[in-house]
Amino acid sequence: MARAAIGSEIEKLIRLFSGLPGLGLRSARRVVLYLIKREEQLLRPLSRALEMVADSIKICSCCGNIDTTDPCCVCIDPKRDLSVICVVEDVSDLWALERARVMNSHYHVLGGVLSALDGISPHDLNIKRLIERACVPEVQEILLAVNSTVEGHTTAHYITDILGDCNVRVSRLAQGIPVGGELDYLDDGTLAAAINARTIF
Amino acid sequence: MEWKETGFILGVRPYGETSALLESWTRDHGRAMGLVRGGLSRRWKGILQPGNRIVLNWRGRFSEQLGVFIVEADHLYASELMNCPLALLALNVMNELVHIIPERDPHPRLFDSYEHLLNAMSKGYVWLADLVRFELKVLSELGFGIDLTSCVATGDVDNLVYVSPRSGRAVSRSAGLPYSDRLLPLPPFLLDDTLVTNDIPLLLQGFKLAGFFLDRHVYSFRKIAPSCMREILIKRLILL
């Protein structure tokens, strides 16, 4: 019978780590060993931080963002432009836009996109709250920053339709050649979109 | 085992962190699934979109296996349809309908209709009547086709204006008039495949007819929710 080389608690930790994106069992073992060797500098602070986040995590009732307060820090920020709401598919998209520091607006997280095969209907998305927010007099523009996919565009068209009664301008992100993109390597669709959306230079 | 065929993408789901599970629609192999290694990479994102026509090379040890796809772009319909809300909704409806067909069951006639419809949508032709015909063809391929050749009551082949919800067969004007409130209206474009129309009330009649039988034979029968994309498309048509 094979003897256990490590205790069940450590084994459990390795299994939990191996479920994280980018980590397999082998990398999880390395991570756990690394943490154990740095107990005071990493293991204990990490454990405390995880517990703290788990206890205080909240979904913003206004925009759907993930934060430790409700409303989230984006919604209560007085320096943000109240007239624009940027609609994103997921919290990771919101974080990406914030990282780029290109938006100073408020956000709205849909929590996914309409998908025929996955059976995701408008009721499964955070659309009702978006309509309520769009009807507030201060809001003048809804920017649909959804991914340029079939599902993303289907969702964008649907939202544009249902916002028809609200007195807001609906815009979407531009499509075309990415920074550093080479024409030779671009697909036909991106090239066509870039040609159609060309601007005066 | 190996086969190579041109087909359409119905859907793509993540598999692990880098690969994708591709659901395709081919003429000779029907609805076929396979793994695309590295399918979630930025390089493949634009190609692996629903509606795109690709060349599929499937490899597996047994035909029952999931298998691995090596794909190559052929015609990228998705980007051509992205600015047309009705066409995008129709694409979703078509993919949802093909999705209910059993896997690895070839339906060449339905595949041809799918391709024809997608071509019409990308070129901006009048195609909504073809979508209704496509829905009825799906029912027919599943074994629940409606019979519009003659009147179920009198055998007449002319003046067919209703469909019996019970038998799924056409009813002539004279035979159906006393029961018109219980019969489904039959739009003329369903009697002639060459007829094209943009007449919204007629198209809505067609969608109502196909929807009734889809609900009875597919959605209610399988206890699945009716297509929300179809509902959105019909609502959009009503507003036109």
Short mmCIF file of C-alpha atoms in Angstrom, two decimals:
data_model
loop_
_atom_site.label_atom_id
_atom_site.label_comp_id
_atom_site.label_asym_id
_atom_site.label_seq_id
_atom_site.Cartn_x
_atom_site.Cartn_y
_atom_site.Cartn_z
CA MET A 1 0.00 0.00 0.00
CA ALA A 2 1.34 3.45 -0.94
CA ARG A 3 2.07 5.71 2.01
CA ALA A 4 0.94 9.35 1.94
CA ALA A 5 3.91 11.70 1.62
CA ILE A 6 1.93 14.77 2.66
CA GLY A 7 -0.97 15.43 5.01
CA SER A 8 -4.58 15.57 3.83
CA GLU A 9 -4.82 19.33 4.59
CA ILE A 10 -1.93 20.13 2.24
CA GLU A 11 -3.28 17.68 -0.32
CA LYS A 12 -6.62 19.47 -0.17
CA LEU A 13 -4.91 22.84 -0.65
CA ILE A 14 -3.05 21.49 -3.69
CA ARG A 15 -6.30 20.20 -5.17
CA LEU A 16 -7.98 23.58 -4.64
CA PHE A 17 -5.07 25.43 -6.25
CA SER A 18 -5.05 23.03 -9.21
CA GLY A 19 -8.60 24.15 -10.02
CA LEU A 20 -7.47 27.73 -10.62
CA PRO A 21 -7.02 29.01 -14.18
CA GLY A 22 -3.54 28.28 -15.54
CA LEU A 23 -2.64 25.81 -12.81
CA GLY A 24 -2.44 22.04 -13.01
CA LEU A 25 -1.55 19.63 -10.21
CA ARG A 26 2.18 20.03 -10.70
CA SER A 27 2.10 23.84 -10.68
CA ALA A 28 -0.32 23.76 -7.73
CA ARG A 29 2.23 21.71 -5.75
CA ARG A 30 4.91 24.28 -6.56
CA VAL A 31 2.66 27.15 -5.49
CA VAL A 32 1.69 25.46 -2.22
CA LEU A 33 5.30 24.62 -1.42
CA TYR A 34 6.31 28.19 -2.21
CA LEU A 35 3.61 29.51 0.14
CA ILE A 36 4.51 27.10 2.93
CA LYS A 37 8.16 28.16 2.75
CA ARG A 38 7.08 31.80 3.11
CA GLU A 39 4.52 31.38 5.86
CA GLU A 40 4.75 34.81 7.46
CA GLN A 41 5.33 36.84 4.29
CA LEU A 42 2.76 35.11 2.06
CA LEU A 43 0.75 32.21 3.44
CA ARG A 44 -0.83 33.93 6.43
CA PRO A 45 -1.48 37.31 4.71
CA LEU A 46 -2.98 35.42 1.74
CA SER A 47 -5.20 33.37 4.01
CA ARG A 48 -6.39 36.51 5.84
CA ALA A 49 -6.97 38.38 2.57
CA LEU A 50 -8.97 35.49 1.13
CA GLU A 51 -11.15 35.29 4.22
CA MET A 52 -11.67 39.04 4.27
CA VAL A 53 -12.69 39.15 0.61
CA ALA A 54 -14.97 36.13 1.04
CA ASP A 55 -16.72 37.87 3.95
CA SER A 56 -17.09 41.27 2.35
CA ILE A 57 -17.67 40.54 -1.36
CA LYS A 58 -20.78 42.19 -2.76
CA ILE A 59 -22.43 42.57 -6.15
CA CYS A 60 -23.28 46.23 -6.74
CA SER A 61 -27.06 46.58 -6.85
CA CYS A 62 -26.69 49.55 -9.18
CA CYS A 63 -24.27 48.39 -11.90
CA GLY A 64 -23.55 44.71 -11.22
CA ASN A 65 -19.87 45.27 -10.52
CA ILE A 66 -18.07 43.17 -7.91
CA ASP A 67 -16.74 45.10 -4.94
CA THR A 68 -16.63 45.05 -1.18
CA THR A 69 -19.22 47.80 -0.85
CA ASP A 70 -22.70 48.23 -2.29
CA PRO A 71 -22.95 50.58 -4.24
CA CYS A 72 -19.47 49.92 -5.60
CA CYS A 73 -16.63 52.46 -5.60
CA VAL A 74 -17.28 53.28 -9.29
CA CYS A 75 -20.95 54.14 -8.66
CA ILE A 76 -20.21 56.41 -5.67
CA ASP A 77 -17.26 58.19 -7.29
CA PRO A 78 -18.38 61.86 -7.60
CA LYS A 79 -15.71 62.64 -10.23
CA ARG A 80 -17.25 60.34 -12.83
CA ASP A 81 -19.31 61.54 -15.75
CA LEU A 82 -22.96 60.87 -14.93
CA SER A 83 -24.15 61.38 -18.49
CA VAL A 84 -22.53 58.23 -19.95
CA ILE A 85 -23.10 54.61 -18.98
CA CYS A 86 -20.71 52.10 -20.50
CA VAL A 87 -22.35 48.68 -20.86
CA VAL A 88 -20.01 45.69 -20.61
CA GLU A 89 -20.56 41.93 -20.71
CA ASP A 90 -18.57 40.98 -17.67
CA VAL A 91 -16.74 42.43 -14.67
CA SER A 92 -13.43 41.50 -16.37
CA ASP A 93 -14.35 43.90 -19.23
CA LEU A 94 -15.02 46.67 -16.72
CA TRP A 95 -11.63 46.05 -15.12
CA ALA A 96 -9.98 46.08 -18.58
CA LEU A 97 -11.48 49.49 -19.42
CA GLU A 98 -10.52 50.84 -16.02
CA ARG A 99 -6.97 49.54 -16.50
CA ALA A 100 -6.75 51.38 -19.80
CA ARG A 101 -7.97 54.61 -18.08
CA VAL A 102 -9.91 55.62 -21.15
CA MET A 103 -13.36 55.87 -19.58
CA ASN A 104 -14.47 58.22 -16.86
CA SER A 105 -18.06 57.15 -17.02
CA HIS A 106 -20.29 54.89 -15.00
CA TYR A 107 -20.61 51.23 -15.98
CA HIS A 108 -23.27 48.59 -16.26
CA VAL A 109 -22.37 44.90 -16.17
CA LEU A 110 -24.79 42.69 -18.12
CA GLY A 111 -23.49 39.43 -16.69
CA GLY A 112 -23.27 37.69 -20.07
CA VAL A 113 -24.71 37.93 -23.56
CA LEU A 114 -27.75 36.50 -25.32
CA SER A 115 -26.92 33.04 -26.59
CA ALA A 116 -29.23 30.79 -28.56
CA LEU A 117 -27.38 27.54 -27.95
CA ASP A 118 -26.65 28.20 -24.28
CA GLY A 119 -30.26 29.23 -23.70
CA ILE A 120 -29.39 32.66 -22.27
CA SER A 121 -32.41 34.93 -22.68
CA PRO A 122 -32.87 38.63 -21.81
CA HIS A 123 -34.31 37.58 -18.43
CA ASP A 124 -30.97 36.06 -17.49
CA LEU A 125 -29.14 39.35 -18.04
CA ASN A 126 -29.02 42.55 -15.98
CA ILE A 127 -31.07 44.47 -18.57
CA LYS A 128 -34.06 45.60 -16.50
CA ARG A 129 -31.82 47.67 -14.23
CA LEU A 130 -30.08 49.16 -17.28
CA ILE A 131 -33.43 50.45 -18.61
CA GLU A 132 -34.16 52.04 -15.22
CA ARG A 133 -30.75 53.71 -15.21
CA ALA A 134 -31.06 54.86 -18.83
CA CYS A 135 -34.34 56.61 -18.06
CA VAL A 136 -32.72 58.87 -15.43
CA PRO A 137 -32.68 62.45 -16.87
CA GLU A 138 -28.92 62.97 -16.27
CA VAL A 139 -28.01 60.03 -18.52
CA GLN A 140 -27.51 61.09 -22.14
CA GLU A 141 -25.54 58.27 -23.68
CA ILE A 142 -25.36 54.50 -23.40
CA LEU A 143 -22.11 53.12 -24.81
CA LEU A 144 -22.38 49.45 -25.71
CA ALA A 145 -18.89 48.08 -25.10
CA VAL A 146 -19.75 44.44 -25.79
CA ASN A 147 -17.40 42.03 -27.51
CA SER A 148 -17.40 41.99 -31.31
CA THR A 149 -18.94 38.52 -31.56
CA VAL A 150 -22.24 37.25 -32.96
CA GLU A 151 -23.64 36.96 -29.43
CA GLY A 152 -22.28 40.37 -28.44
CA HIS A 153 -23.81 42.10 -31.47
CA THR A 154 -27.13 40.29 -31.04
CA THR A 155 -27.24 41.58 -27.46
CA ALA A 156 -26.23 45.08 -28.55
CA HIS A 157 -29.02 45.24 -31.16
CA TYR A 158 -31.53 43.95 -28.61
CA ILE A 159 -30.51 46.60 -26.04
CA THR A 160 -30.62 49.31 -28.71
CA ASP A 161 -34.21 48.28 -29.50
CA ILE A 162 -35.42 48.25 -25.92
CA LEU A 163 -33.76 51.59 -25.16
CA GLY A 164 -35.71 53.14 -28.01
CA ASP A 165 -38.24 54.64 -25.58
CA CYS A 166 -35.59 56.16 -23.31
CA ASN A 167 -34.31 59.55 -24.33
CA VAL A 168 -30.66 58.50 -24.70
CA ARG A 169 -28.08 58.24 -27.47
CA VAL A 170 -26.91 54.67 -27.98
CA SER A 171 -23.36 54.25 -29.26
CA ARG A 172 -21.01 51.31 -29.64
CA LEU A 173 -17.28 50.73 -29.85
CA ALA A 174 -15.56 51.23 -33.20
CA GLN A 175 -14.50 48.21 -35.21
CA GLY A 176 -11.41 47.82 -37.31
CA ILE A 177 -7.67 47.33 -37.25
CA PRO A 178 -6.15 46.90 -33.78
CA VAL A 179 -3.05 48.83 -32.78
CA GLY A 180 -0.08 46.87 -34.15
CA GLY A 181 -2.32 44.90 -36.52
CA GLU A 182 -1.00 44.02 -39.97
CA LEU A 183 -3.42 43.99 -42.90
CA ASP A 184 -1.97 40.77 -44.27
CA TYR A 185 -2.91 38.86 -41.11
CA LEU A 186 -6.38 40.30 -40.55
CA ASP A 187 -9.51 38.32 -41.35
CA ASP A 188 -11.91 39.47 -44.09
CA GLY A 189 -14.55 40.55 -41.57
CA THR A 190 -12.24 42.89 -39.66
CA LEU A 191 -10.93 44.34 -42.92
CA ALA A 192 -14.47 44.94 -44.20
CA ALA A 193 -15.47 46.57 -40.89
CA ALA A 194 -12.36 48.77 -40.99
CA ILE A 195 -13.08 49.88 -44.57
CA ASN A 196 -16.74 50.60 -43.76
CA ALA A 197 -15.86 52.61 -40.65
CA ARG A 198 -13.00 54.58 -42.27
CA THR A 199 -12.46 58.15 -41.13
CA ILE A 200 -10.99 61.30 -42.70
CA PHE A 201 -7.25 61.46 -41.98
CA MET B 1 -10.75 7.85 -38.90
CA GLU B 2 -10.73 11.08 -40.81
CA TRP B 3 -13.05 13.18 -42.94
CA LYS B 4 -12.83 16.58 -44.58
CA GLU B 5 -15.82 18.73 -45.40
CA THR B 6 -16.98 22.30 -45.64
CA GLY B 7 -19.47 23.24 -42.96
CA PHE B 8 -20.92 26.01 -40.84
CA ILE B 9 -20.23 26.90 -37.23
CA LEU B 10 -23.25 26.55 -34.96
CA GLY B 11 -21.54 27.36 -31.70
CA VAL B 12 -18.30 27.32 -29.79
CA ARG B 13 -17.80 26.57 -26.11
CA PRO B 14 -14.60 26.85 -24.07
CA TYR B 15 -12.89 23.56 -23.29
CA GLY B 16 -10.21 23.94 -20.67
CA GLU B 17 -8.27 27.16 -20.84
CA THR B 18 -7.11 27.23 -24.43
CA SER B 19 -9.20 24.79 -26.49
CA ALA B 20 -12.73 25.06 -27.81
CA LEU B 21 -15.56 22.62 -28.40
CA LEU B 22 -16.85 23.34 -31.86
CA GLU B 23 -20.37 22.42 -32.96
CA SER B 24 -20.55 22.38 -36.74
CA TRP B 25 -23.19 21.72 -39.38
CA THR B 26 -22.10 19.77 -42.43
CA ARG B 27 -23.84 18.32 -45.47
CA ASP B 28 -22.62 14.73 -45.26
CA HIS B 29 -21.93 14.35 -41.54
CA GLY B 30 -24.80 16.41 -40.15
CA ARG B 31 -24.26 18.14 -36.83
CA ALA B 32 -20.72 17.26 -35.83
CA MET B 33 -18.77 18.16 -32.70
CA GLY B 34 -15.03 18.27 -32.22
CA LEU B 35 -12.23 19.82 -30.25
CA VAL B 36 -10.26 22.72 -31.71
CA ARG B 37 -6.89 22.91 -29.99
CA GLY B 38 -6.02 26.50 -29.20
CA GLY B 39 -9.54 27.50 -30.33
CA LEU B 40 -9.85 30.17 -27.65
CA SER B 41 -6.80 32.05 -28.86
CA ARG B 42 -7.10 35.53 -30.34
CA ARG B 43 -6.12 34.13 -33.73
CA TRP B 44 -9.19 31.90 -33.90
CA LYS B 45 -11.74 34.17 -32.20
CA GLY B 46 -12.75 35.93 -35.42
CA ILE B 47 -13.02 32.71 -37.41
CA LEU B 48 -14.82 30.57 -34.84
CA GLN B 49 -18.01 32.63 -34.87
CA PRO B 50 -21.48 31.15 -35.46
CA GLY B 51 -22.52 31.28 -39.11
CA ASN B 52 -18.99 31.26 -40.55
CA ARG B 53 -18.28 28.68 -43.27
CA ILE B 54 -15.10 26.73 -42.61
CA VAL B 55 -13.24 23.75 -43.99
CA LEU B 56 -13.31 21.05 -41.31
CA ASN B 57 -10.84 18.24 -41.05
CA TRP B 58 -12.07 15.80 -38.40
CA ARG B 59 -9.80 13.14 -36.89
CA GLY B 60 -10.63 10.56 -34.27
CA ARG B 61 -9.79 6.96 -33.46
CA PHE B 62 -13.45 5.88 -33.64
CA SER B 63 -16.40 7.57 -35.34
CA GLU B 64 -18.20 7.78 -31.95
CA GLN B 65 -15.35 9.78 -30.40
CA LEU B 66 -15.47 13.53 -29.93
CA GLY B 67 -12.48 13.86 -32.25
CA VAL B 68 -10.30 16.81 -33.10
CA PHE B 69 -11.03 19.41 -35.76
CA ILE B 70 -8.42 21.19 -37.80
CA VAL B 71 -10.25 24.17 -39.27
CA GLU B 72 -9.61 26.67 -42.01
CA ALA B 73 -11.69 29.75 -42.80
CA ASP B 74 -13.73 29.63 -46.01
CA HIS B 75 -16.38 32.39 -45.95
CA LEU B 76 -16.84 34.58 -42.87
CA TYR B 77 -20.57 35.27 -42.94
CA ALA B 78 -20.74 36.38 -39.30
CA SER B 79 -18.99 39.70 -39.86
CA GLU B 80 -21.22 40.40 -42.87
CA LEU B 81 -24.37 39.96 -40.78
CA MET B 82 -23.26 41.78 -37.66
CA ASN B 83 -24.75 45.12 -38.66
CA CYS B 84 -28.13 43.66 -39.59
CA PRO B 85 -30.17 42.94 -36.44
CA LEU B 86 -32.82 40.84 -38.21
CA ALA B 87 -30.23 38.69 -39.97
CA LEU B 88 -28.35 38.13 -36.71
CA LEU B 89 -31.54 37.07 -34.98
CA ALA B 90 -32.39 34.79 -37.90
CA LEU B 91 -28.91 33.23 -37.73
CA ASN B 92 -29.47 32.51 -34.04
CA VAL B 93 -32.89 31.00 -34.78
CA MET B 94 -31.45 28.81 -37.56
CA ASN B 95 -28.58 27.59 -35.37
CA GLU B 96 -30.96 26.85 -32.53
CA LEU B 97 -33.14 24.80 -34.87
CA VAL B 98 -30.20 22.85 -36.30
CA HIS B 99 -29.04 22.24 -32.72
CA ILE B 100 -32.15 20.12 -32.03
CA ILE B 101 -31.28 17.74 -34.87
CA PRO B 102 -29.57 14.56 -33.65
CA GLU B 103 -25.78 14.54 -33.89
CA ARG B 104 -24.08 12.84 -36.88
CA ASP B 105 -27.37 12.57 -38.76
CA PRO B 106 -26.95 14.05 -42.26
CA HIS B 107 -29.76 16.19 -43.70
CA PRO B 108 -28.42 17.39 -47.08
CA ARG B 109 -31.64 19.17 -48.13
CA LEU B 110 -31.76 21.10 -44.88
CA PHE B 111 -28.08 21.94 -45.19
CA ASP B 112 -28.69 23.36 -48.68
CA SER B 113 -31.56 25.47 -47.35
CA TYR B 114 -29.34 26.74 -44.52
CA GLU B 115 -26.62 27.71 -46.98
CA HIS B 116 -29.10 29.33 -49.36
CA LEU B 117 -30.65 31.35 -46.52
CA LEU B 118 -27.29 32.50 -45.19
CA ASN B 119 -26.25 33.56 -48.69
CA ALA B 120 -29.47 35.51 -49.15
CA MET B 121 -29.01 37.25 -45.80
CA SER B 122 -25.41 38.23 -46.48
CA LYS B 123 -26.26 39.59 -49.92
CA GLY B 124 -29.27 41.56 -48.68
CA TYR B 125 -31.90 39.66 -50.67
CA VAL B 126 -35.46 39.21 -49.43
CA TRP B 127 -35.16 36.17 -47.17
CA LEU B 128 -37.72 36.21 -44.36
CA ALA B 129 -40.10 33.85 -46.21
CA ASP B 130 -37.18 31.45 -46.60
CA LEU B 131 -36.70 31.46 -42.85
CA VAL B 132 -40.30 30.30 -42.36
CA ARG B 133 -39.73 27.60 -45.01
CA PHE B 134 -36.54 26.60 -43.20
CA GLU B 135 -38.45 26.16 -39.94
CA LEU B 136 -40.98 23.94 -41.66
CA LYS B 137 -38.18 21.98 -43.32
CA VAL B 138 -36.62 21.31 -39.91
CA LEU B 139 -39.96 19.92 -38.75
CA SER B 140 -40.21 17.85 -41.90
CA GLU B 141 -36.69 16.44 -41.45
CA LEU B 142 -37.56 15.52 -37.87
CA GLY B 143 -40.60 13.64 -39.16
CA PHE B 144 -43.26 16.21 -38.28
CA GLY B 145 -43.70 17.90 -41.65
CA ILE B 146 -46.97 19.54 -42.57
CA ASP B 147 -48.74 18.50 -45.76
CA LEU B 148 -49.78 21.42 -47.97
CA THR B 149 -50.43 19.47 -51.19
CA SER B 150 -54.23 19.14 -50.95
CA CYS B 151 -57.21 19.88 -48.73
CA VAL B 152 -57.57 17.33 -45.93
CA ALA B 153 -61.38 17.52 -46.14
CA THR B 154 -62.16 17.68 -49.86
CA GLY B 155 -58.92 16.74 -51.63
CA ASP B 156 -58.93 20.06 -53.54
CA VAL B 157 -55.55 21.35 -54.64
CA ASP B 158 -56.68 24.95 -55.21
CA ASN B 159 -57.69 27.70 -52.81
CA LEU B 160 -55.73 26.29 -49.90
CA VAL B 161 -55.82 29.02 -47.25
CA TYR B 162 -55.82 27.23 -43.88
CA VAL B 163 -53.90 24.53 -42.05
CA SER B 164 -55.56 22.20 -39.60
CA PRO B 165 -53.75 22.40 -36.23
CA ARG B 166 -54.82 18.83 -35.50
CA SER B 167 -53.63 17.04 -38.66
CA GLY B 168 -51.05 19.55 -39.95
CA ARG B 169 -52.64 19.38 -43.40
CA ALA B 170 -53.95 22.13 -45.66
CA VAL B 171 -57.64 23.06 -45.75
CA SER B 172 -59.36 24.80 -48.65
CA ARG B 173 -61.25 28.08 -48.26
CA SER B 174 -64.69 26.51 -48.78
CA ALA B 175 -64.12 23.58 -46.42
CA GLY B 176 -62.43 25.66 -43.74
CA LEU B 177 -64.68 28.73 -43.66
CA PRO B 178 -67.08 27.41 -40.95
CA TYR B 179 -64.08 26.58 -38.72
CA SER B 180 -61.86 29.52 -39.64
CA ASP B 181 -61.47 30.62 -36.00
CA ARG B 182 -59.93 27.27 -35.12
CA LEU B 183 -57.72 26.87 -38.19
CA LEU B 184 -54.29 28.40 -38.80
CA PRO B 185 -54.01 30.81 -41.74
CA LEU B 186 -51.80 29.54 -44.56
CA PRO B 187 -49.78 32.32 -46.26
CA PRO B 188 -49.49 31.85 -50.07
CA PHE B 189 -45.67 31.90 -50.06
CA LEU B 190 -45.65 28.50 -48.36
CA LEU B 191 -47.44 26.96 -51.36
CA ASP B 192 -44.81 28.12 -53.83
CA ASP B 193 -41.12 27.97 -52.87
CA THR B 194 -40.21 30.52 -55.54
CA LEU B 195 -42.43 33.25 -54.02
CA VAL B 196 -40.58 35.95 -52.09
CA THR B 197 -42.36 38.44 -49.91
CA ASN B 198 -41.70 41.25 -47.49
CA ASP B 199 -45.35 41.49 -46.47
CA ILE B 200 -45.14 41.57 -42.67
CA PRO B 201 -48.69 40.29 -41.89
CA LEU B 202 -48.16 37.33 -44.24
CA LEU B 203 -44.74 36.61 -42.74
CA LEU B 204 -46.21 36.76 -39.24
CA GLN B 205 -48.86 34.24 -40.33
CA GLY B 206 -46.04 31.99 -41.53
CA PHE B 207 -44.13 32.33 -38.25
CA LYS B 208 -47.33 31.64 -36.30
CA LEU B 209 -47.95 28.49 -38.32
CA ALA B 210 -44.39 27.18 -37.98
CA GLY B 211 -44.27 28.24 -34.31
CA PHE B 212 -47.43 26.28 -33.52
CA PHE B 213 -45.99 23.02 -34.85
CA LEU B 214 -42.50 23.70 -33.47
CA ASP B 215 -44.03 24.19 -30.05
CA ARG B 216 -46.11 21.04 -30.30
CA HIS B 217 -43.49 18.70 -31.75
CA VAL B 218 -40.28 20.14 -30.39
CA TYR B 219 -40.53 22.54 -27.44
CA SER B 220 -43.52 21.12 -25.53
CA PHE B 221 -42.68 17.56 -26.49
CA ARG B 222 -39.09 17.84 -25.26
CA LYS B 223 -40.10 20.09 -22.35
CA ILE B 224 -37.68 22.83 -23.40
CA ALA B 225 -38.31 26.58 -23.38
CA PRO B 226 -39.32 28.07 -26.75
CA SER B 227 -36.63 30.01 -28.56
CA CYS B 228 -36.20 33.51 -27.12
CA MET B 229 -34.38 34.62 -30.29
CA ARG B 230 -37.43 33.67 -32.36
CA GLU B 231 -39.63 35.67 -29.99
CA ILE B 232 -37.35 38.72 -30.29
CA LEU B 233 -37.29 38.40 -34.10
CA ILE B 234 -41.09 38.27 -34.29
CA LYS B 235 -41.43 41.27 -31.93
CA ARG B 236 -39.00 43.17 -34.15
CA LEU B 237 -41.02 42.26 -37.24
CA ILE B 238 -44.22 43.52 -35.61
CA LEU B 239 -42.53 46.87 -34.95
CA LEU B 240 -41.37 47.25 -38.58
#
